[in-house]
Tab-separated table of C-alpha atoms in Angstrom:
chain	number	residue	atom	x	y	z
A	1496	MET	CA	115.756	112.693	39.280
A	1497	THR	CA	118.744	112.212	42.316
A	1498	GLU	CA	117.308	112.623	46.330
A	1499	GLU	CA	118.727	116.299	45.693
A	1500	GLN	CA	116.251	117.333	44.010
A	1501	ASN	CA	113.263	115.318	45.837
A	1502	PRO	CA	114.124	116.227	49.318
A	1503	GLU	CA	110.955	115.476	50.005
A	1504	GLN	CA	111.138	112.579	49.403
A	1505	VAL	CA	114.226	111.218	51.534
A	1506	ILE	CA	111.667	113.062	54.167
A	1507	LEU	CA	109.388	111.018	54.200
A	1508	THR	CA	111.724	107.733	53.342
A	1509	LYS	CA	113.417	108.972	56.789
A	1510	LEU	CA	109.859	109.109	58.177
A	1511	LYS	CA	108.424	106.061	57.182
A	1512	ASP	CA	111.814	104.158	58.642
A	1513	SER	CA	111.386	105.887	61.912
A	1514	PHE	CA	108.241	104.614	62.248
A	1515	TYR	CA	109.215	100.924	60.997
A	1516	ASN	CA	106.779	100.818	57.888
A	1517	SER	CA	103.776	100.612	60.668
A	1518	ALA	CA	100.679	99.522	58.356
A	1519	ASP	CA	98.517	102.092	59.850
A	1520	PHE	CA	101.124	104.879	59.899
A	1521	VAL	CA	100.091	107.532	56.633
A	1522	ALA	CA	103.371	109.932	55.294
A	1523	LYS	CA	101.747	111.487	52.039
A	1524	PRO	CA	103.192	114.752	49.946
A	1525	ILE	CA	100.753	117.831	50.254
A	1526	SER	CA	101.158	120.614	48.191
A	1527	TRP	CA	101.140	124.340	50.215
A	1528	TRP	CA	101.496	128.024	49.897
A	1529	ASP	CA	103.905	129.236	46.673
A	1530	ASN	CA	104.009	125.335	45.283
A	1531	GLU	CA	105.653	124.732	48.498
A	1532	VAL	CA	105.267	120.858	49.655
A	1533	ALA	CA	105.004	119.645	52.915
A	1534	ILE	CA	104.182	116.285	54.111
A	1535	LEU	CA	101.128	115.008	55.961
A	1536	CYS	CA	101.896	112.524	59.002
A	1537	PHE	CA	99.250	110.890	60.871
A	1538	TYR	CA	98.204	106.658	62.445
A	1539	SER	CA	95.293	106.214	60.545
A	1540	SER	CA	93.932	103.914	63.339
A	1541	ILE	CA	93.930	106.690	65.812
A	1542	VAL	CA	93.185	109.515	63.950
A	1543	ASN	CA	89.761	110.068	62.402
A	1544	LYS	CA	90.542	109.945	58.334
A	1545	ALA	CA	87.304	112.364	57.130
A	1546	ASP	CA	88.263	114.830	59.651
A	1547	VAL	CA	91.769	115.441	57.963
A	1548	GLU	CA	90.189	115.407	55.018
A	1549	ARG	CA	88.120	118.528	56.248
A	1550	ILE	CA	90.635	120.378	58.295
A	1551	MET	CA	93.233	120.300	54.489
A	1552	TYR	CA	90.117	121.239	52.952
A	1553	PHE	CA	89.912	124.577	55.522
A	1554	PHE	CA	93.542	125.274	55.450
A	1555	LYS	CA	93.510	125.000	51.838
A	1556	GLU	CA	91.058	127.438	51.356
A	1557	HIS	CA	92.683	129.884	53.558
A	1558	LEU	CA	95.868	129.346	51.795
A	1559	ARG	CA	94.003	130.988	48.057
A	1560	ASP	CA	93.920	134.241	50.462
A	1561	ASP	CA	97.718	134.449	49.916
A	1562	ASN	CA	98.358	133.732	53.674
A	1563	MET	CA	101.639	132.065	54.189
A	1564	TYR	CA	101.990	132.208	57.506
A	1565	TRP	CA	99.125	129.722	59.509
A	1566	GLY	CA	98.837	130.697	62.825
A	1567	GLU	CA	97.716	128.986	66.219
A	1568	SER	CA	94.362	128.271	66.472
A	1569	ILE	CA	91.866	125.700	69.122
A	1570	TYR	CA	92.946	123.446	66.829
A	1571	THR	CA	96.566	123.847	65.815
A	1572	SER	CA	99.798	125.017	66.829
A	1573	VAL	CA	102.721	125.651	65.420
A	1574	ILE	CA	106.569	124.726	66.277
A	1575	PRO	CA	109.862	124.228	65.478
A	1576	LEU	CA	110.097	120.999	64.128
A	1577	ASP	CA	111.376	118.353	66.381
A	1578	GLU	CA	111.697	114.652	65.357
A	1579	LYS	CA	111.453	113.522	68.772
A	1580	GLN	CA	108.693	115.584	69.749
A	1581	LEU	CA	107.159	114.529	65.974
A	1582	ALA	CA	106.829	111.061	67.783
A	1583	LYS	CA	105.569	112.086	70.878
A	1584	PHE	CA	102.164	114.317	69.335
A	1585	LEU	CA	102.010	111.555	66.428
A	1586	CYS	CA	101.399	108.230	69.112
A	1587	ASP	CA	99.139	110.967	70.826
A	1588	GLY	CA	96.692	110.876	68.706
A	1589	GLU	CA	97.753	114.637	66.799
A	1590	THR	CA	97.986	115.064	62.928
A	1591	ILE	CA	100.885	116.899	61.583
A	1592	ILE	CA	101.987	118.451	58.940
A	1593	VAL	CA	105.614	118.978	58.195
A	1594	ARG	CA	106.540	122.470	56.846
A	1595	LEU	CA	109.959	121.548	55.216
A	1596	LYS	CA	111.042	125.193	53.780
A	1597	THR	CA	110.469	126.589	57.301
A	1598	ARG	CA	111.360	123.741	59.549
A	1599	GLU	CA	108.321	124.169	61.295
A	1600	MET	CA	105.432	121.346	62.736
A	1601	ILE	CA	102.003	122.230	62.645
A	1602	ARG	CA	100.464	120.518	65.229
A	1603	ILE	CA	96.653	119.032	64.324
A	1604	ASN	CA	94.453	117.872	67.339
A	1605	LEU	CA	91.698	115.446	65.568
A	1606	PRO	CA	92.706	112.265	67.429
A	1607	GLU	CA	89.823	109.120	67.313
A	1608	MET	CA	91.117	106.856	70.767
A	1609	ALA	CA	88.676	103.772	70.837
A	1610	TYR	CA	86.988	103.954	74.251
A	1611	ARG	CA	83.871	101.977	75.717
A	1612	GLN	CA	80.547	104.081	76.487
A	1613	THR	CA	79.662	104.704	79.885
A	1614	ASP	CA	78.391	101.911	82.014
A	1615	GLU	CA	77.302	100.782	85.082
A	1616	PRO	CA	80.910	99.235	87.113
A	1617	ALA	CA	80.027	95.720	87.384
A	1618	SER	CA	82.075	95.288	90.620
A	1619	GLU	CA	79.803	97.593	92.238
A	1620	HIS	CA	76.400	97.676	91.458
A	1621	VAL	CA	74.042	99.923	93.500
A	1622	LEU	CA	70.692	99.927	93.970
A	1623	GLN	CA	69.745	103.133	93.642
A	1624	GLY	CA	71.503	106.552	92.608
A	1625	SER	CA	73.601	107.072	89.459
A	1626	ARG	CA	75.096	104.030	87.038
A	1627	GLU	CA	77.502	105.819	85.275
A	1628	GLY	CA	80.970	104.023	85.069
A	1629	LEU	CA	84.729	105.348	84.507
A	1630	VAL	CA	85.659	104.454	80.733
A	1631	GLU	CA	89.598	104.202	79.024
A	1632	ASN	CA	89.104	108.058	78.248
A	1633	PHE	CA	89.960	111.071	80.035
A	1634	ASP	CA	87.762	112.999	78.783
A	1635	VAL	CA	85.104	111.203	79.184
A	1636	ASN	CA	86.241	110.521	82.825
A	1637	ILE	CA	86.264	114.210	84.056
A	1638	SER	CA	83.606	115.371	82.096
A	1639	LEU	CA	81.540	113.078	84.188
A	1640	ILE	CA	83.515	114.106	87.033
A	1641	ARG	CA	83.050	118.019	86.206
A	1642	LYS	CA	79.642	117.831	85.397
A	1643	ARG	CA	79.261	116.919	89.611
A	1644	VAL	CA	81.639	119.447	90.675
A	1645	LYS	CA	80.659	122.708	88.618
A	1646	SER	CA	83.443	124.915	90.433
A	1647	HIS	CA	86.496	125.726	89.841
A	1648	ARG	CA	88.283	124.505	92.325
A	1649	LEU	CA	88.051	121.210	91.227
A	1650	VAL	CA	91.810	120.897	90.254
A	1651	VAL	CA	93.295	118.266	87.305
A	1652	LYS	CA	97.110	118.001	86.838
A	1653	GLN	CA	99.032	115.293	84.434
A	1654	LYS	CA	102.251	113.998	84.582
A	1655	THR	CA	103.824	111.218	81.464
A	1656	ILE	CA	104.644	107.797	83.036
A	1657	GLY	CA	106.420	105.100	80.938
A	1658	TYR	CA	109.267	105.225	78.441
A	1659	GLU	CA	108.045	103.330	75.742
A	1660	THR	CA	104.020	103.631	76.312
A	1661	ASN	CA	104.171	107.215	77.451
A	1662	THR	CA	101.317	106.548	79.730
A	1663	THR	CA	98.901	109.284	81.024
A	1664	VAL	CA	98.883	109.822	84.696
A	1665	TYR	CA	96.472	112.391	86.039
A	1666	TYR	CA	94.950	113.258	89.506
A	1667	LEU	CA	92.448	115.271	90.701
A	1668	TYR	CA	92.080	117.896	93.934
A	1669	MET	CA	89.620	120.100	95.850
A	1670	GLU	CA	92.309	122.878	96.709
A	1671	GLN	CA	91.371	124.297	99.826
A	1672	LEU	CA	89.955	120.908	100.551
A	1673	VAL	CA	93.321	118.784	99.975
A	1674	ASP	CA	95.356	117.555	102.119
A	1675	GLU	CA	98.714	119.073	101.071
A	1676	GLU	CA	101.034	116.684	102.610
A	1677	ALA	CA	98.980	113.497	101.335
A	1678	LEU	CA	99.344	115.995	97.608
A	1679	GLN	CA	103.136	116.632	97.964
A	1680	LEU	CA	103.304	112.899	98.470
A	1681	VAL	CA	101.626	112.001	95.790
A	1682	GLU	CA	103.763	113.991	93.654
A	1683	GLU	CA	106.820	112.891	94.683
A	1684	ARG	CA	106.031	109.515	94.375
A	1685	LEU	CA	104.426	109.729	91.031
A	1686	ASP	CA	108.571	111.525	89.509
A	1687	LYS	CA	110.126	108.270	90.971
A	1688	ILE	CA	108.112	106.080	88.887
A	1689	LYS	CA	110.428	105.565	86.190
A	1690	VAL	CA	110.036	102.680	84.078
A	1691	ASP	CA	109.572	101.175	80.808
A	1692	LEU	CA	106.204	99.983	80.445
A	1693	PHE	CA	103.479	101.394	82.596
A	1694	TYR	CA	99.807	99.834	81.601
A	1695	SER	CA	97.466	99.224	84.780
A	1696	THR	CA	96.480	100.367	88.044
A	1697	GLY	CA	98.269	98.047	89.801
A	1698	GLN	CA	101.951	98.778	89.035
A	1699	LEU	CA	100.796	102.570	90.006
A	1700	THR	CA	99.290	101.146	93.416
A	1701	ASP	CA	102.918	99.600	94.165
A	1702	TYR	CA	104.268	102.576	93.792
A	1703	MET	CA	101.605	105.005	96.079
A	1704	GLU	CA	101.336	102.874	98.825
A	1705	ASP	CA	103.414	102.861	102.044
A	1706	SER	CA	103.520	99.205	102.783
A	1707	VAL	CA	103.376	97.016	99.423
A	1708	TRP	CA	103.891	93.919	101.601
A	1709	SER	CA	100.474	94.787	103.905
A	1710	PRO	CA	97.680	92.803	102.658
A	1711	PHE	CA	95.463	95.232	103.234
A	1712	PRO	CA	94.936	97.436	100.396
A	1713	GLN	CA	96.030	101.184	101.412
A	1714	LEU	CA	94.151	102.916	98.446
A	1715	LEU	CA	90.618	102.569	97.580
A	1716	LYS	CA	89.962	101.704	94.396
A	1717	THR	CA	86.556	102.361	92.213
A	1718	GLU	CA	85.445	102.613	89.383
A	1719	ARG	CA	82.290	105.433	90.155
A	1720	PRO	CA	82.543	109.049	88.951
A	1721	ASP	CA	80.050	109.647	92.606
A	1722	ARG	CA	82.406	108.282	94.910
A	1723	ILE	CA	85.301	109.966	93.428
A	1724	ILE	CA	83.392	113.112	94.129
A	1725	ALA	CA	82.663	111.896	98.128
A	1726	SER	CA	86.415	111.324	98.294
A	1727	LEU	CA	87.561	114.416	96.868
A	1728	HIS	CA	85.597	117.162	99.081
A	1729	GLU	CA	86.820	114.705	102.141
A	1730	GLY	CA	90.437	116.609	101.335
A	1731	LYS	CA	91.365	113.175	98.706
A	1732	ILE	CA	93.506	112.604	95.836
A	1733	ALA	CA	92.104	110.784	92.901
A	1734	ILE	CA	94.801	109.125	90.547
A	1735	LEU	CA	93.577	107.932	86.905
A	1736	SER	CA	95.151	106.435	83.707
A	1737	ASP	CA	93.508	106.997	80.375
A	1738	LEU	CA	94.882	103.159	80.157
A	1739	SER	CA	92.482	102.205	82.841
A	1740	THR	CA	88.981	102.660	84.041
A	1741	THR	CA	89.862	102.515	87.950
A	1742	ALA	CA	90.572	105.518	89.973
A	1743	ILE	CA	92.598	104.479	93.205
A	1744	ILE	CA	92.157	107.535	96.025
A	1745	GLY	CA	94.223	108.180	99.201
A	1746	PRO	CA	94.542	108.473	101.719
A	1747	THR	CA	92.302	106.165	102.933
A	1748	SER	CA	90.447	104.243	105.711
A	1749	PHE	CA	89.927	100.410	106.809
A	1750	PHE	CA	86.410	102.081	107.579
A	1751	SER	CA	86.298	103.413	103.796
A	1752	PHE	CA	86.525	100.199	102.139
A	1753	TYR	CA	83.029	99.527	104.163
A	1754	GLN	CA	80.922	102.618	102.531
A	1755	THR	CA	78.666	102.346	99.835
A	1756	PRO	CA	76.431	104.855	97.458
A	1757	ASP	CA	73.758	102.706	98.868
A	1758	ASP	CA	74.572	104.312	102.321
A	1759	PHE	CA	73.757	107.535	100.647
A	1760	ASN	CA	71.066	107.322	98.531
A	1761	GLY	CA	68.578	105.306	101.086
A	1762	ARG	CA	67.337	105.880	104.340
A	1763	ALA	CA	69.526	106.750	107.231
A	1764	VAL	CA	68.301	103.716	109.424
A	1765	THR	CA	68.790	100.817	107.291
A	1766	GLY	CA	72.250	102.244	105.732
A	1767	SER	CA	73.309	102.869	109.278
A	1768	PHE	CA	72.021	98.840	109.905
A	1769	TYR	CA	73.658	97.993	107.043
A	1770	ARG	CA	77.455	100.260	107.671
A	1771	ILE	CA	77.307	97.652	111.101
A	1772	LEU	CA	76.226	94.990	109.313
A	1773	ARG	CA	79.086	94.964	106.909
A	1774	ILE	CA	81.781	95.682	109.414
A	1775	PHE	CA	80.757	92.875	111.518
A	1776	SER	CA	80.952	90.868	108.653
A	1777	PHE	CA	84.896	91.455	108.464
A	1778	ILE	CA	84.950	89.955	112.229
A	1779	ILE	CA	82.768	86.531	111.073
A	1780	ALA	CA	85.324	86.774	108.037
A	1781	ILE	CA	88.351	86.003	109.725
A	1782	PHE	CA	87.216	84.606	112.996
A	1783	LEU	CA	84.557	82.231	112.952
A	1784	PRO	CA	86.513	79.664	110.798
A	1785	ALA	CA	89.052	79.666	113.449
A	1786	PHE	CA	86.776	79.860	115.740
A	1787	TYR	CA	85.047	76.370	115.396
A	1788	ILE	CA	88.494	74.999	115.072
A	1789	ALA	CA	89.999	76.129	118.490
A	1790	ILE	CA	86.458	74.531	119.974
A	1791	VAL	CA	86.652	71.556	118.091
A	1792	SER	CA	90.647	70.794	118.885
A	1793	PHE	CA	90.414	71.791	121.857
A	1794	HIS	CA	86.996	73.577	123.567
A	1795	PHE	CA	84.478	71.406	123.213
A	1796	GLU	CA	83.757	72.244	127.217
A	1797	ILE	CA	82.253	75.867	126.124
A	1798	LEU	CA	79.641	74.093	124.093
A	1799	PRO	CA	75.908	72.671	125.692
A	1800	LEU	CA	76.054	69.717	126.010
A	1801	GLU	CA	73.860	68.722	123.301
A	1802	LEU	CA	74.997	70.788	120.575
A	1803	SER	CA	78.603	68.707	122.051
A	1804	ASN	CA	77.127	66.294	121.518
A	1805	GLN	CA	75.909	66.408	117.895
A	1806	ILE	CA	78.962	68.333	116.639
A	1807	LYS	CA	81.258	65.240	117.790
A	1808	SER	CA	78.824	62.636	116.409
A	1809	ASP	CA	79.232	64.394	113.068
A	1810	ILE	CA	83.123	64.973	112.518
A	1811	GLU	CA	83.790	61.248	114.440
A	1812	ASN	CA	84.092	59.359	111.145
A	1813	ILE	CA	86.037	62.690	109.607
A	1814	PRO	CA	89.365	60.588	108.745
A	1815	TYR	CA	91.526	63.960	110.087
A	1816	ARG	CA	91.682	67.089	111.708
A	1817	PRO	CA	89.319	70.039	111.050
A	1818	ILE	CA	91.903	72.201	110.084
A	1819	LEU	CA	91.900	69.925	106.651
A	1820	GLU	CA	88.484	70.058	106.495
A	1821	ALA	CA	88.533	73.177	106.548
A	1822	VAL	CA	91.083	73.927	104.285
A	1823	ILE	CA	89.599	71.293	101.347
A	1824	LEU	CA	86.535	73.484	101.380
A	1825	GLU	CA	88.064	77.156	101.392
A	1826	MET	CA	90.047	75.764	98.545
A	1827	THR	CA	87.144	74.336	97.052
A	1828	ILE	CA	85.366	77.533	97.183
A	1829	GLU	CA	88.176	79.330	96.331
A	1830	LEU	CA	88.757	76.944	92.743
A	1831	ILE	CA	84.816	77.708	92.070
A	1832	ARG	CA	84.802	81.372	92.647
A	1833	GLU	CA	88.129	81.874	90.217
A	1834	ALA	CA	86.608	79.124	88.019
A	1835	SER	CA	83.273	81.406	87.734
A	1836	ILE	CA	84.947	84.447	87.029
A	1837	ARG	CA	87.158	83.893	84.412
A	1838	LEU	CA	84.643	81.994	82.319
A	1839	PRO	CA	82.128	83.279	79.979
A	1840	THR	CA	78.992	84.658	82.606
A	1841	SER	CA	76.213	82.237	81.534
A	1842	VAL	CA	78.809	79.356	82.112
A	1843	GLY	CA	80.236	80.914	85.125
A	1844	GLN	CA	77.083	81.039	87.011
A	1845	THR	CA	76.600	77.457	86.503
A	1846	ILE	CA	79.659	76.375	87.327
A	1847	GLY	CA	79.345	78.177	90.166
A	1848	ILE	CA	75.476	77.268	90.995
A	1849	VAL	CA	76.076	73.457	90.075
A	1850	GLY	CA	79.302	73.739	90.859
A	1851	GLY	CA	78.899	74.350	94.461
A	1852	LEU	CA	75.730	71.678	95.091
A	1853	VAL	CA	77.918	68.306	93.511
A	1854	ILE	CA	80.533	69.028	94.717
A	1855	GLY	CA	79.515	70.027	98.450
A	1856	ASP	CA	77.218	66.822	98.526
A	1857	ALA	CA	79.732	64.845	97.579
A	1858	ILE	CA	82.415	64.921	99.542
A	1859	VAL	CA	79.537	64.962	102.853
A	1860	SER	CA	78.769	61.886	101.509
A	1861	ALA	CA	82.396	60.731	100.636
A	1862	GLY	CA	82.950	61.706	104.282
A	1863	LEU	CA	85.224	63.915	104.109
A	1864	VAL	CA	84.101	66.661	105.349
A	1865	SER	CA	80.961	66.959	108.376
A	1866	ASN	CA	78.467	68.879	107.655
A	1867	MET	CA	78.932	71.895	110.612
A	1868	MET	CA	82.206	72.273	108.476
A	1869	ILE	CA	80.472	73.400	104.980
A	1870	ILE	CA	77.831	75.289	107.490
A	1871	ILE	CA	80.296	76.837	108.909
A	1872	VAL	CA	83.159	77.591	105.569
A	1873	ALA	CA	79.523	78.733	103.892
A	1874	PHE	CA	78.616	81.356	106.068
A	1875	THR	CA	82.661	82.873	105.980
A	1876	ALA	CA	81.782	82.805	102.599
A	1877	ILE	CA	78.784	84.986	102.424
A	1878	SER	CA	80.414	87.567	105.040
A	1879	SER	CA	83.702	87.764	103.099
A	1880	TYR	CA	81.460	89.089	99.927
A	1881	VAL	CA	79.434	91.767	101.890
A	1882	VAL	CA	82.470	93.673	101.893
A	1883	PRO	CA	82.040	96.672	98.624
A	1884	SER	CA	85.657	96.250	98.073
A	1885	THR	CA	86.955	93.427	96.291
A	1886	GLU	CA	90.640	94.599	97.172
A	1887	MET	CA	89.801	94.121	101.067
A	1888	ASN	CA	87.302	91.277	100.305
A	1889	SER	CA	90.564	89.617	98.467
A	1890	SER	CA	92.668	90.608	101.780
A	1891	ILE	CA	89.673	88.722	104.161
A	1892	ARG	CA	90.020	85.242	102.582
A	1893	PHE	CA	93.867	85.753	102.470
A	1894	LEU	CA	93.473	86.159	106.431
A	1895	ARG	CA	91.537	83.529	107.876
A	1896	PHE	CA	94.607	80.557	106.863
A	1897	PRO	CA	96.606	82.012	109.492
A	1898	PHE	CA	94.367	82.093	111.648
A	1899	MET	CA	92.829	78.873	110.918
A	1900	ILE	CA	95.593	77.307	111.862
A	1901	LEU	CA	97.047	79.520	114.765
A	1902	ALA	CA	93.770	77.915	116.202
A	1903	ALA	CA	94.578	74.022	114.955
A	1904	PHE	CA	97.741	74.425	116.962
A	1905	PHE	CA	97.220	76.634	119.919
A	1906	GLY	CA	93.151	77.092	120.036
A	1907	PHE	CA	91.760	80.110	121.711
A	1908	ILE	CA	95.143	81.127	122.703
A	1909	GLY	CA	96.586	80.961	119.079
A	1910	ILE	CA	93.511	83.300	117.565
A	1911	ALA	CA	93.894	85.851	120.894
A	1912	PHE	CA	97.419	86.223	119.959
A	1913	GLY	CA	96.609	86.461	116.140
A	1914	ALA	CA	93.864	89.549	116.897
A	1915	ILE	CA	97.148	91.257	118.734
A	1916	ILE	CA	99.331	90.828	115.751
A	1917	LEU	CA	96.338	92.115	113.263
A	1918	LEU	CA	95.610	95.224	115.425
A	1919	ILE	CA	99.509	95.922	116.003
A	1920	HIS	CA	99.954	96.251	111.893
A	1921	LEU	CA	96.112	98.315	111.593
A	1922	LEU	CA	97.740	100.568	113.861
A	1923	ASN	CA	101.024	101.202	112.641
A	1924	LEU	CA	99.450	100.791	108.760
A	1925	THR	CA	99.475	104.190	106.848
A	1926	SER	CA	97.912	105.539	103.293
A	1927	LEU	CA	99.864	108.662	102.305
A	1928	LYS	CA	101.458	108.617	105.524
A	1929	ARG	CA	97.835	109.280	107.266
A	1930	PRO	CA	96.715	106.584	110.124
A	1931	TYR	CA	95.420	103.825	108.439
A	1932	LEU	CA	92.747	103.213	111.611
A	1933	THR	CA	91.289	107.062	111.635
A	1934	PRO	CA	89.226	107.961	113.543
A	1935	ILE	CA	90.066	105.920	115.871
A	1936	ILE	CA	93.498	106.348	115.701
A	1937	PRO	CA	94.008	109.547	116.518
A	1938	PHE	CA	90.527	109.564	118.636
A	1939	ASN	CA	88.215	111.295	117.180
A	1940	PRO	CA	84.607	109.948	119.174
A	1941	LYS	CA	82.276	112.366	116.892
A	1942	ALA	CA	83.960	110.606	113.612
A	1943	ILE	CA	83.784	107.192	115.295
A	1944	PHE	CA	80.106	107.556	115.843
A	1945	LYS	CA	79.563	108.503	111.765
A	1946	ILE	CA	81.609	105.373	110.895
A	1947	PHE	CA	78.308	103.320	111.873
A	1948	ILE	CA	75.512	106.186	111.903
A	1949	ARG	CA	74.911	107.813	108.909
A	1950	MET	CA	73.448	110.667	109.749
A	1951	PRO	CA	70.403	112.511	107.795
A	1952	PHE	CA	71.827	115.120	106.006
A	1953	PHE	CA	68.913	117.334	106.384
A	1954	LYS	CA	71.146	117.170	110.474
A	1955	PRO	CA	73.329	120.568	110.593
A	1956	SER	CA	77.040	118.483	111.117
A	1957	LYS	CA	80.442	118.777	110.035
A	1958	HIS	CA	81.958	117.806	106.776
A	1959	PRO	CA	83.915	114.637	107.292
A	1960	LYS	CA	87.222	115.889	107.326
A	1961	SER	CA	90.100	113.329	108.978
A	1962	PHE	CA	92.367	114.067	105.728
A	1963	SER	CA	91.117	117.867	104.959
A	1964	PRO	CA	92.055	120.138	107.821
A	1965	ASN	CA	91.597	123.680	106.032
A	1966	GLU	CA	88.127	123.106	105.448
A	1967	ASP	CA	85.015	122.896	107.243
A	1968	GLY	CA	81.635	121.416	105.367
A	1969	LYS	CA	78.365	119.823	105.809
A	1970	SER	CA	78.066	116.242	105.554
């Protein structure tokens, strides 16, 4: 037979060529109504083939009833044949039946994408509360959120980004609670993303943040559905991708990075204590090494005489200035941390413990650093890891280096100058055009009190509404 006598073969060949003869692309002729030949298309890697066979059997049973036109249902829809749309639907995990006679496509929604089962996020452990975390699947993630918020005011909208990847990004908010100006800004920035490849939340963060070169994260990242719910009820917006387990929340404030679900799952007194401790750890992690370097380099006179003599005897045999001591130790800790993260869990823990002990003892014995510097740097490292957010943790570890340099050259004056610059930067920083230091700027005494003190739930109080001007509630 010639090609004119077999149009389905022409279409089959054209389809397979269009999809570059991929090994997992299936296109085969099937019999339809009244000796009509249709073409069944799907990707076997992202479609349940057993479901396809079941649906096809169901179709054939109905076709026996002389039902020539298959109408729309929950699982299917009928649209005119379009090659670009056909490719998009197939890549989304749909099964398509192409009717050559009527030039129609019957869409069958039977995707079976691979994804992990829900588990507790590795970077957000809690002592009490939910152990569920987000996965790389939209339906699962939204179900985790909707089962916690049984309200029609929870709105989910989507946007496709990436000309090649066609990644679906979802943003969630609570109607009547959301900050409308922030929501409009999120939608505008999502519309402006014009890229070929979009595959990570890191890309999304760069497009959504107000100051991408700032060391401070302006959007909160989390993998916990309960934390997303709490943020939505504060008038914030959550952005998710079907390729990542991480949700991006904004607008957010500096103090949001120092709160955890444990604050609300535990007792009010202990929750308040650990909140204050975390914020205090921010000051220690940034300023303690610089403070020590400034004292040793310029201001020995402020120490008690006995302590001053002890530190002098400890550092008198060190061949270089304290700033080099601190940099050597800080870089050693960073190298050990990176190695322990990249290696398998069991090996990484061993590297962290043994490497820290062996290297620490060896460099002291070799006279490269002093014992006091090891104490200072170790205490600083512990303080930086108290921060619940890995993003803020990285920022703090970076910021102590400029302060150490300022302390080494200018002493306390350098630290004071750096602190002023840091404060000015924080005061000017915004998250989706909202002040980063809310509720300090704009000043709100009651909200500042709630930053440090977790009030008991039975105490009637206003809903935290830093970014929700439309409604009050209960915290």
